[in-house]
Tab-separated table of C-alpha atoms and ligand atoms in Angstrom:
chain	number	residue	atom	x	y	z
A	850	MET	CA	-50.998	-18.561	60.478
A	851	LYS	CA	-48.445	-19.211	57.751
A	852	LYS	CA	-44.928	-19.141	59.117
A	853	ILE	CA	-42.410	-16.932	57.336
A	854	PRO	CA	-39.531	-18.945	55.808
A	855	VAL	CA	-36.123	-17.680	56.924
A	856	THR	CA	-32.884	-18.116	54.965
A	857	VAL	CA	-29.548	-17.535	56.685
A	858	LEU	CA	-26.449	-16.695	54.635
A	859	SER	CA	-23.147	-17.599	56.277
A	860	GLY	CA	-19.636	-17.703	54.881
A	861	TYR	CA	-16.211	-16.365	55.652
A	862	LEU	CA	-15.269	-12.725	55.122
A	863	GLY	CA	-15.369	-11.780	51.480
A	864	ALA	CA	-16.814	-15.085	50.280
A	865	GLY	CA	-19.594	-13.281	48.445
A	866	LYS	CA	-22.598	-13.166	50.808
A	867	THR	CA	-23.570	-9.588	49.953
A	868	THR	CA	-23.172	-10.353	46.259
A	869	VAL	CA	-25.489	-13.354	46.624
A	870	LEU	CA	-27.996	-11.292	48.592
A	871	ASN	CA	-28.061	-8.531	45.996
A	872	ASN	CA	-28.609	-11.038	43.249
A	873	LEU	CA	-31.449	-12.603	45.153
A	874	LEU	CA	-33.147	-9.316	45.772
A	875	GLN	CA	-32.822	-8.259	42.160
A	876	ASN	CA	-34.240	-11.506	40.856
A	877	GLN	CA	-37.012	-11.829	43.361
A	878	LYS	CA	-39.556	-9.229	42.326
A	879	ASN	CA	-42.752	-11.172	42.933
A	880	PHE	CA	-42.365	-11.631	46.663
A	881	LYS	CA	-41.730	-9.319	49.573
A	882	VAL	CA	-38.321	-10.208	50.965
A	883	ALA	CA	-37.162	-8.616	54.217
A	884	VAL	CA	-33.436	-8.534	54.852
A	885	ILE	CA	-31.376	-8.357	57.999
A	886	VAL	CA	-27.778	-7.400	57.356
A	887	ASN	CA	-25.306	-7.944	60.163
A	888	ASP	CA	-21.919	-6.269	60.284
A	889	MET	CA	-19.168	-6.335	62.880
A	890	SER	CA	-18.218	-2.712	62.437
A	891	GLU	CA	-20.109	0.421	63.372
A	892	ILE	CA	-20.529	1.314	59.729
A	893	ASN	CA	-22.569	-1.365	58.049
A	894	ILE	CA	-20.812	-1.546	54.689
A	895	ASP	CA	-22.779	-4.603	53.645
A	896	ALA	CA	-26.047	-2.766	54.255
A	897	GLU	CA	-24.767	0.036	52.068
A	898	LEU	CA	-23.820	-2.427	49.337
A	899	VAL	CA	-27.205	-4.129	49.529
A	900	GLU	CA	-28.929	-0.775	49.307
A	901	LYS	CA	-26.868	0.165	46.261
A	902	GLY	CA	-27.040	-3.167	44.532
A	903	SER	CA	-30.578	-4.307	45.099
A	904	GLY	CA	-32.852	-1.302	44.866
A	905	ILE	CA	-34.159	-1.869	48.381
A	906	SER	CA	-33.838	1.260	50.509
A	907	ARG	CA	-32.513	1.345	54.047
A	908	THR	CA	-35.466	3.415	55.109
A	909	GLU	CA	-37.857	0.698	54.027
A	910	GLU	CA	-39.502	-1.224	56.849
A	911	LYS	CA	-38.145	-4.500	55.605
A	912	PHE	CA	-34.502	-3.501	55.735
A	913	VAL	CA	-32.863	-4.067	59.103
A	914	GLU	CA	-29.231	-3.320	59.924
A	915	LEU	CA	-27.599	-4.961	62.904
A	916	SER	CA	-24.203	-3.384	63.356
A	917	ASN	CA	-21.296	-3.368	65.747
A	918	GLY	CA	-21.498	-6.991	66.841
A	919	CYS	CA	-22.281	-10.462	65.702
A	920	ILE	CA	-25.736	-12.092	65.610
A	921	CYS	CA	-24.306	-15.406	66.773
A	922	CYS	CA	-23.226	-13.843	70.087
A	923	THR	CA	-23.507	-10.187	71.169
A	924	LEU	CA	-26.445	-9.298	68.926
A	925	ARG	CA	-28.434	-12.480	69.333
A	926	GLU	CA	-31.179	-10.742	71.330
A	927	ASP	CA	-31.360	-7.955	68.766
A	928	LEU	CA	-31.815	-10.566	66.070
A	929	LEU	CA	-34.720	-12.111	67.971
A	930	ILE	CA	-36.377	-8.742	68.461
A	931	GLU	CA	-35.950	-7.621	64.862
A	932	VAL	CA	-37.224	-10.884	63.378
A	933	GLN	CA	-40.214	-10.729	65.712
A	934	LYS	CA	-40.953	-7.170	64.588
A	935	LEU	CA	-40.801	-8.176	60.929
A	936	ALA	CA	-43.063	-11.139	61.584
A	937	GLU	CA	-45.583	-8.982	63.454
A	938	LYS	CA	-45.802	-6.473	60.621
A	939	GLY	CA	-47.003	-9.369	58.564
A	940	ASN	CA	-46.369	-8.064	55.026
A	941	VAL	CA	-43.292	-10.186	54.424
A	942	ASP	CA	-43.069	-13.405	52.405
A	943	TYR	CA	-39.451	-14.311	53.183
A	944	ILE	CA	-36.709	-13.153	55.532
A	945	VAL	CA	-33.053	-13.376	54.491
A	946	ILE	CA	-30.343	-12.840	57.090
A	947	GLU	CA	-26.779	-12.081	56.075
A	948	SER	CA	-24.445	-12.956	58.942
A	949	THR	CA	-21.032	-11.443	59.427
A	950	GLY	CA	-18.141	-13.424	57.970
A	951	ILE	CA	-17.067	-14.547	61.423
A	952	SER	CA	-20.479	-15.711	62.538
A	953	GLU	CA	-21.112	-19.339	63.444
A	954	PRO	CA	-24.279	-20.743	61.931
A	955	ILE	CA	-25.415	-23.017	64.781
A	956	PRO	CA	-26.247	-20.321	67.360
A	957	VAL	CA	-28.034	-18.320	64.659
A	958	ALA	CA	-30.118	-21.382	63.768
A	959	GLN	CA	-30.850	-22.012	67.446
A	960	THR	CA	-32.406	-18.560	67.737
A	961	PHE	CA	-35.294	-19.909	65.661
A	962	SER	CA	-35.797	-23.084	67.603
A	963	TYR	CA	-36.640	-22.014	71.152
A	964	ILE	CA	-38.859	-19.685	73.144
A	965	ASP	CA	-36.925	-16.851	74.773
A	966	GLU	CA	-38.608	-16.629	78.174
A	967	GLU	CA	-36.768	-13.472	79.181
A	968	LEU	CA	-37.800	-11.467	76.140
A	969	GLY	CA	-41.108	-13.291	75.833
A	970	ILE	CA	-40.434	-14.046	72.168
A	971	ASP	CA	-41.333	-17.304	70.473
A	972	LEU	CA	-40.066	-17.223	66.904
A	973	THR	CA	-41.196	-20.801	66.373
A	974	ALA	CA	-44.775	-19.482	66.276
A	975	THR	CA	-44.215	-16.980	63.471
A	976	CYS	CA	-41.174	-18.136	61.476
A	977	LYS	CA	-39.563	-21.297	60.291
A	978	LEU	CA	-35.918	-21.641	59.536
A	979	ASP	CA	-36.037	-22.713	55.926
A	980	THR	CA	-32.514	-22.839	54.459
A	981	MET	CA	-29.024	-22.493	55.917
A	982	VAL	CA	-26.788	-21.326	53.085
A	983	THR	CA	-23.003	-21.228	53.324
A	984	VAL	CA	-21.018	-19.310	50.730
A	985	VAL	CA	-17.459	-20.589	50.171
A	986	ASP	CA	-14.846	-18.598	48.272
A	987	ALA	CA	-13.471	-21.212	45.872
A	988	ASN	CA	-10.446	-19.073	45.124
A	989	ARG	CA	-9.399	-18.365	48.714
A	990	PHE	CA	-10.445	-21.590	50.383
A	991	TRP	CA	-7.063	-23.319	50.553
A	992	HIS	CA	-5.242	-20.107	51.379
A	993	ASP	CA	-7.543	-19.396	54.350
A	994	PHE	CA	-7.826	-23.009	55.412
A	995	GLN	CA	-4.079	-23.580	55.536
A	996	SER	CA	-3.107	-20.161	56.828
A	997	GLY	CA	-2.768	-21.354	60.429
A	998	GLU	CA	-3.925	-17.924	61.522
A	999	SER	CA	-6.451	-17.102	64.190
A	1000	LEU	CA	-9.139	-14.457	63.777
A	1001	LEU	CA	-7.203	-12.430	66.328
A	1002	ASP	CA	-4.052	-12.579	64.153
A	1003	ARG	CA	-6.131	-11.217	61.321
A	1004	LYS	CA	-7.755	-8.603	63.556
A	1005	GLU	CA	-11.139	-10.145	62.761
A	1006	ALA	CA	-11.959	-11.469	66.220
A	1007	VAL	CA	-15.041	-10.539	68.238
A	1008	GLY	CA	-12.848	-9.594	71.203
A	1009	GLU	CA	-9.539	-10.435	72.809
A	1010	LEU	CA	-10.936	-13.681	74.185
A	1011	ASP	CA	-11.962	-14.862	70.729
A	1012	GLU	CA	-9.386	-17.568	70.064
A	1013	ARG	CA	-11.026	-19.174	67.052
A	1014	ASP	CA	-8.908	-20.138	64.074
A	1015	VAL	CA	-9.891	-19.273	60.541
A	1016	ALA	CA	-9.874	-22.953	59.572
A	1017	ASP	CA	-12.242	-23.861	62.435
A	1018	LEU	CA	-14.683	-21.219	61.392
A	1019	LEU	CA	-14.604	-22.324	57.756
A	1020	ILE	CA	-15.303	-25.872	58.858
A	1021	ASP	CA	-18.151	-24.850	61.184
A	1022	GLN	CA	-19.772	-22.962	58.340
A	1023	ILE	CA	-19.353	-25.844	55.881
A	1024	GLU	CA	-20.502	-28.509	58.313
A	1025	PHE	CA	-23.723	-26.738	59.262
A	1026	CYS	CA	-25.615	-25.915	56.095
A	1027	ASP	CA	-28.055	-27.455	53.701
A	1028	VAL	CA	-27.120	-25.446	50.599
A	1029	LEU	CA	-23.484	-24.654	49.883
A	1030	LEU	CA	-22.587	-22.093	47.247
A	1031	LEU	CA	-19.127	-22.587	45.841
A	1032	ASN	CA	-18.635	-19.009	44.694
A	1033	LYS	CA	-15.982	-17.229	42.606
A	1034	CYS	CA	-15.746	-20.217	40.293
A	1035	ASP	CA	-14.527	-17.846	37.569
A	1036	LEU	CA	-11.213	-17.525	39.416
A	1037	VAL	CA	-10.364	-21.224	39.659
A	1038	ASP	CA	-9.540	-23.689	36.886
A	1039	ALA	CA	-11.811	-26.643	36.259
A	1040	GLU	CA	-9.534	-29.270	37.745
A	1041	ALA	CA	-8.865	-27.386	40.963
A	1042	LEU	CA	-12.565	-26.722	41.255
A	1043	ASP	CA	-13.448	-30.398	40.896
A	1044	LYS	CA	-10.908	-31.247	43.555
A	1045	LEU	CA	-12.183	-28.588	45.946
A	1046	GLU	CA	-15.774	-29.652	45.430
A	1047	ASN	CA	-14.817	-33.215	46.275
A	1048	VAL	CA	-13.071	-32.145	49.462
A	1049	ILE	CA	-16.086	-30.082	50.468
A	1050	ARG	CA	-18.379	-32.969	49.632
A	1051	SER	CA	-16.394	-35.170	52.003
A	1052	LEU	CA	-16.713	-32.579	54.772
A	1053	GLN	CA	-20.394	-32.012	54.025
A	1054	PRO	CA	-22.009	-35.017	52.340
A	1055	GLU	CA	-25.633	-33.868	52.697
A	1056	ALA	CA	-25.920	-30.285	51.472
A	1057	LYS	CA	-26.739	-29.340	47.914
A	1058	ILE	CA	-23.565	-27.865	46.426
A	1059	ILE	CA	-24.045	-25.242	43.713
A	1060	ARG	CA	-21.202	-23.583	41.817
A	1061	THR	CA	-21.682	-19.861	41.341
A	1062	VAL	CA	-20.040	-16.873	39.719
A	1063	ASN	CA	-20.800	-13.511	41.274
A	1064	GLY	CA	-23.335	-15.163	43.520
A	1065	LYS	CA	-25.798	-15.802	40.706
A	1066	ILE	CA	-28.326	-18.440	41.660
A	1067	ASP	CA	-31.918	-19.243	40.990
A	1068	PRO	CA	-33.729	-17.815	44.063
A	1069	SER	CA	-35.748	-21.019	44.391
A	1070	GLU	CA	-32.501	-22.782	45.381
A	1071	VAL	CA	-32.267	-20.790	48.606
A	1072	LEU	CA	-35.698	-19.306	49.332
A	1073	ASN	CA	-38.590	-21.364	50.630
A	1074	THR	CA	-36.788	-24.637	49.883
A	1075	ASN	CA	-38.150	-26.377	52.960
A	1076	ARG	CA	-34.768	-28.007	53.351
A	1077	PHE	CA	-33.840	-27.129	56.897
A	1078	ASP	CA	-34.093	-29.811	59.546
A	1079	PHE	CA	-32.096	-29.111	62.713
A	1080	GLU	CA	-31.459	-32.776	63.477
A	1081	LYS	CA	-30.448	-33.581	59.937
A	1082	VAL	CA	-28.118	-30.650	59.444
A	1083	SER	CA	-26.545	-31.148	62.881
A	1084	ASN	CA	-25.659	-34.650	61.788
A	1085	SER	CA	-24.554	-33.841	58.268
A	1086	ALA	CA	-20.837	-33.327	58.866
A	1087	GLY	CA	-18.674	-35.838	57.031
A	1088	TRP	CA	-16.702	-36.914	60.091
A	1089	LEU	CA	-19.877	-37.555	62.067
A	1090	LYS	CA	-21.440	-39.667	59.317
A	1091	GLU	CA	-18.284	-41.728	59.090
A	1092	LEU	CA	-18.247	-42.256	62.847
A	1093	GLN	CA	-21.932	-43.174	63.046
A	1094	LEU	CA	-22.244	-45.367	59.974
A	1095	GLY	CA	-18.815	-46.900	59.821
A	1096	HIS	CA	-16.610	-47.025	56.792
A	1097	GLU	CA	-18.508	-49.846	55.040
A	1098	ASN	CA	-21.488	-47.536	54.610
A	1099	HIS	CA	-19.323	-44.694	53.497
A	1100	THR	CA	-19.928	-43.299	50.013
A	1101	PRO	CA	-16.514	-43.374	48.359
A	1102	GLU	CA	-15.237	-40.023	47.125
A	1103	THR	CA	-13.936	-39.829	43.624
A	1104	GLU	CA	-10.689	-41.727	43.823
A	1105	GLU	CA	-9.462	-39.510	41.007
A	1106	TYR	CA	-8.905	-36.701	43.484
A	1107	GLY	CA	-7.409	-38.903	46.109
A	1108	ILE	CA	-9.894	-37.881	48.786
A	1109	SER	CA	-10.502	-40.551	51.328
A	1110	SER	CA	-11.250	-41.099	54.948
A	1111	PHE	CA	-10.749	-43.737	57.562
A	1112	THR	CA	-11.395	-44.219	61.251
A	1113	TYR	CA	-8.568	-44.984	63.625
A	1114	VAL	CA	-9.881	-47.169	66.459
A	1115	ARG	CA	-7.856	-48.489	69.394
A	1116	ARG	CA	-8.691	-49.756	72.862
A	1117	LEU	CA	-5.441	-48.632	74.475
A	1118	PRO	CA	-4.752	-45.213	75.981
A	1119	PHE	CA	-2.458	-42.657	74.379
A	1120	HIS	CA	0.648	-41.353	76.045
A	1121	PRO	CA	-0.546	-37.739	76.275
A	1122	GLU	CA	2.738	-36.037	75.393
A	1123	ARG	CA	3.352	-38.242	72.364
A	1124	PHE	CA	-0.225	-37.824	71.205
A	1125	LYS	CA	-0.077	-34.053	71.677
A	1126	GLN	CA	3.078	-33.910	69.602
A	1127	TRP	CA	1.439	-36.014	66.920
A	1128	ALA	CA	-1.583	-33.726	66.862
A	1129	GLU	CA	0.614	-30.659	66.576
A	1130	SER	CA	2.547	-32.001	63.634
A	1131	MET	CA	-0.145	-33.728	61.623
A	1132	PRO	CA	0.693	-34.288	57.973
A	1133	GLN	CA	-0.722	-31.702	55.567
A	1134	SER	CA	-2.634	-34.441	53.767
A	1135	ILE	CA	-5.105	-34.478	56.672
A	1136	VAL	CA	-7.856	-31.940	55.996
A	1137	ARG	CA	-10.089	-32.785	58.911
A	1138	ALA	CA	-9.616	-35.005	61.940
A	1139	LYS	CA	-12.133	-35.331	64.692
A	1140	GLY	CA	-12.894	-37.897	67.328
A	1141	ILE	CA	-12.788	-39.151	70.876
A	1142	VAL	CA	-9.500	-39.909	72.569
A	1143	TRP	CA	-8.499	-41.912	75.633
A	1144	SER	CA	-5.443	-40.474	77.372
A	1145	ALA	CA	-3.624	-42.266	80.197
A	1146	THR	CA	-3.342	-39.101	82.275
A	1147	HIS	CA	-7.089	-38.467	82.281
A	1148	ASN	CA	-8.421	-41.950	82.687
A	1149	ASP	CA	-11.878	-40.718	83.730
A	1150	ILE	CA	-12.341	-38.252	80.922
A	1151	ALA	CA	-13.116	-38.679	77.254
A	1152	ILE	CA	-11.190	-36.126	75.206
A	1153	LEU	CA	-12.258	-34.514	71.948
A	1154	ILE	CA	-9.712	-33.823	69.253
A	1155	SER	CA	-10.807	-31.491	66.479
A	1156	GLN	CA	-8.492	-30.415	63.717
A	1157	ALA	CA	-9.203	-28.298	60.656
A	1158	GLY	CA	-6.153	-27.480	58.551
A	1159	PRO	CA	-3.420	-26.190	60.830
A	1160	SER	CA	-5.753	-25.541	63.745
A	1161	VAL	CA	-5.985	-28.264	66.397
A	1162	SER	CA	-7.877	-28.382	69.678
A	1163	ILE	CA	-7.721	-31.117	72.324
A	1164	ASP	CA	-10.271	-30.699	75.105
A	1165	PRO	CA	-12.084	-32.746	77.754
A	1166	VAL	CA	-15.612	-33.515	76.586
A	1167	SER	CA	-17.335	-35.809	79.125
A	1168	TYR	CA	-16.712	-38.558	81.666
A	1169	TRP	CA	-16.265	-42.078	80.386
A	1170	VAL	CA	-19.333	-44.045	81.365
A	1171	ALA	CA	-16.972	-46.583	82.943
A	1172	ALA	CA	-15.745	-43.894	85.358
A	1173	LEU	CA	-19.220	-43.061	86.677
A	1174	PRO	CA	-20.711	-44.446	89.926
A	1175	SER	CA	-22.240	-47.878	89.279
A	1176	HIS	CA	-25.917	-46.837	89.537
A	1177	GLN	CA	-25.405	-44.074	86.951
A	1178	ARG	CA	-23.382	-46.385	84.755
A	1179	GLU	CA	-26.074	-49.085	84.779
A	1180	GLN	CA	-28.762	-46.560	83.942
A	1181	ILE	CA	-26.822	-45.184	80.964
A	1182	LEU	CA	-26.011	-48.648	79.696
A	1183	GLN	CA	-29.644	-49.696	79.852
A	1184	GLN	CA	-30.655	-46.668	77.817
A	1185	ASN	CA	-27.826	-46.926	75.287
A	1186	PRO	CA	-27.489	-50.289	73.600
A	1187	ALA	CA	-24.789	-48.847	71.331
A	1188	ILE	CA	-22.493	-48.193	74.321
A	1189	GLN	CA	-23.331	-51.594	75.719
A	1190	ALA	CA	-22.485	-53.311	72.433
A	1191	GLU	CA	-18.979	-51.827	72.453
A	1192	TRP	CA	-18.411	-52.354	76.172
A	1193	ASP	CA	-15.054	-53.898	77.060
A	1194	ILE	CA	-14.872	-56.071	80.187
A	1195	GLU	CA	-11.699	-54.377	81.394
A	1196	TYR	CA	-11.909	-50.836	80.017
A	1197	GLY	CA	-15.637	-50.239	79.573
A	1198	ASP	CA	-16.291	-47.563	76.963
A	1199	ARG	CA	-12.756	-46.158	77.072
A	1200	MET	CA	-11.331	-46.130	73.587
A	1201	THR	CA	-9.966	-43.885	70.852
A	1202	LYS	CA	-11.950	-43.310	67.670
A	1203	ILE	CA	-10.684	-40.644	65.299
A	1204	VAL	CA	-12.139	-39.980	61.866
A	1205	ILE	CA	-9.534	-38.717	59.435
A	1206	ILE	CA	-10.451	-37.097	56.114
A	1207	GLY	CA	-7.768	-36.001	53.680
A	1208	ILE	CA	-6.157	-35.933	50.272
A	1209	ASP	CA	-3.790	-38.736	49.252
A	1210	LEU	CA	-3.866	-39.975	52.824
A	1211	PRO	CA	-0.978	-42.287	53.696
A	1212	LYS	CA	-3.289	-44.376	55.878
A	1213	ASP	CA	-0.654	-46.884	56.985
A	1214	THR	CA	1.893	-44.226	57.912
A	1215	ILE	CA	-0.713	-42.221	59.823
A	1216	THR	CA	-1.957	-45.349	61.585
A	1217	SER	CA	1.521	-46.450	62.628
A	1218	SER	CA	2.456	-42.928	63.761
A	1219	LEU	CA	-0.672	-42.917	65.930
A	1220	ASP	CA	0.127	-46.405	67.210
A	1221	LYS	CA	3.488	-45.083	68.424
A	1222	CYS	CA	1.541	-42.693	70.675
A	1223	LEU	CA	-0.211	-45.557	72.490
A	1224	LEU	CA	1.193	-46.702	75.824
A	1225	THR	CA	3.743	-49.473	75.325
A	1226	THR	CA	3.362	-52.813	77.125
A	1227	GLU	CA	5.843	-51.633	79.807
A	1228	GLU	CA	4.115	-48.286	80.196
A	1229	MET	CA	0.805	-50.091	80.629
A	1230	MET	CA	2.310	-51.872	83.677
A	1231	ASP	CA	3.839	-48.716	85.210
A	1232	PRO	CA	1.705	-46.371	87.320
A	1233	TRP	CA	-0.132	-44.065	84.905
A	1234	ASP	CA	-0.369	-41.219	87.400
A	1235	GLU	CA	3.388	-40.767	87.139
A	1236	ILE	CA	3.112	-39.821	83.480
A	1237	ALA	CA	3.551	-36.066	82.985
A	1238	ASP	CA	0.385	-34.326	81.889
A	1239	PRO	CA	0.814	-31.761	79.102
A	1240	PHE	CA	-2.777	-30.530	79.313
A	1241	ASP	CA	-3.622	-27.696	81.693
A	1242	TRP	CA	-7.365	-28.252	81.971
A	1243	LYS	CA	-9.132	-27.468	85.188
A	1244	ILE	CA	-11.827	-30.091	85.551
A	1245	SER	CA	-14.393	-29.595	88.286
A	1246	GLY	CA	-15.586	-32.649	90.242
A	1247	ARG	CA	-18.640	-34.703	89.366
B	1671	GTP	N1	-14.247	-12.697	40.648
B	1671	GTP	C1	-15.301	-12.799	41.463
B	1671	GTP	N2	-15.479	-11.884	42.428
B	1671	GTP	C2	-16.560	-12.020	43.233
B	1671	GTP	C3	-17.483	-13.072	43.074
B	1671	GTP	N3	-18.435	-12.938	44.039
B	1671	GTP	C4	-18.119	-11.860	44.739
B	1671	GTP	N4	-16.995	-11.283	44.269
B	1671	GTP	C5	-16.296	-10.097	44.803
B	1671	GTP	O1	-15.746	-10.450	46.060
B	1671	GTP	C6	-15.758	-9.338	46.940
B	1671	GTP	C7	-16.434	-9.715	48.249
B	1671	GTP	O2	-17.788	-10.003	47.999
B	1671	GTP	P1	-18.938	-9.700	49.072
B	1671	GTP	O3	-20.221	-10.107	48.470
B	1671	GTP	O4	-18.821	-8.341	49.618
B	1671	GTP	O5	-18.503	-10.725	50.187
B	1671	GTP	P2	-19.119	-10.904	51.668
B	1671	GTP	O6	-19.111	-12.356	51.943
B	1671	GTP	O7	-20.416	-10.209	51.778
B	1671	GTP	O8	-18.016	-10.151	52.513
B	1671	GTP	P3	-18.057	-9.729	54.092
B	1671	GTP	O9	-19.286	-8.925	54.265
B	1671	GTP	O10	-16.792	-8.975	54.272
B	1671	GTP	O11	-18.040	-10.962	54.887
B	1671	GTP	C8	-16.464	-8.235	46.198
B	1671	GTP	O12	-15.486	-7.412	45.653
B	1671	GTP	C9	-17.228	-8.953	45.114
B	1671	GTP	O13	-17.439	-8.164	43.984
B	1671	GTP	C10	-17.243	-14.034	42.047
B	1671	GTP	O14	-17.957	-15.034	41.863
B	1671	GTP	N5	-16.133	-13.844	41.283
């Protein structure tokens, strides 16, 4: 049986997803396209707009509204069920899903990659995720990215526990896609647009970037493209490429726009308070910083720092291999030559590796400010457990 190609449209609130969808539906007369329109509110405004703008009626079998929740979390089961229903009906060539503006693309993509035992649904048998499209509002990007606001501040959160920042969400959407539509290009001058495109290219080196006005694109760019590959897109983020391939293999961004990146690598632990302060007052020239950190107060734990614009998170991510019992450690080392190659006789795999992407980056200043956060020679000799810990994580035992 031929699997139905599925396209997912993501993008922050107001970026132009509905506009893109309407354009697609209007220009795609030869195939039967089913749409699933997700909206956070009870009244599905986007569904209404699609109905008005595309000529497809809400009463038609191939129009599905998922309202009052988000398909990346609360409505994930509903998404599974509705896609399965569409697939079973069988008279559909393509499915296009418009996510809410606060939806994260990864969990939506995952819905298509596993068998849900509980519901007894296996979408992998009937559908294939074909293209992950992210729409970026070229005019609002910097405003949203640098706002420093959380979704809760903007009253756009899923619930009171939703602590995500706008900048994090923008980054998640950019980093997980294979086609990126830079929309509203009519509102931005050519130079600013070139600069923005270069920044986005450094955050997302793999995706095809297409500039659009009013979401106008050739449908073949986003329907049945055969582009999606979970592994590939999961590894497409700029910071990850830099970390995996090293800077020598890095494709240089147009120097003209001053976009560059480098990796800060040190085999000494950070003083946690100094590092925390650094992270909280990063220079504006840093657009994206992400990496693994060794802190003296958590000598067993590798810490992940992830910054996007003004939003910064510092969280425990795993145990250092060097902190594991010897039999486990040996097993991991045997299976991972890359860890073995970097193994230090004294510190094992403990180290700090942070990829920094930015505009007009003062690399030397940033490097020396980070170096000031490392333990000094005297501090290295003093007992580390007497250093105050600014992080309030509760880490359960191994
Ligand atoms: N000037 C300009 N306006 C645009 C463009 N694309 C979309 N718009 C307008 O931007 C507004 C938001 O567009 P939508 O398509 O509703 O955005 P969305 O991403 O679906 O929004 P949410 O559903 O709230 O997440 C609408 O008023 C559109 O008419 C564009 O390229 N240029």
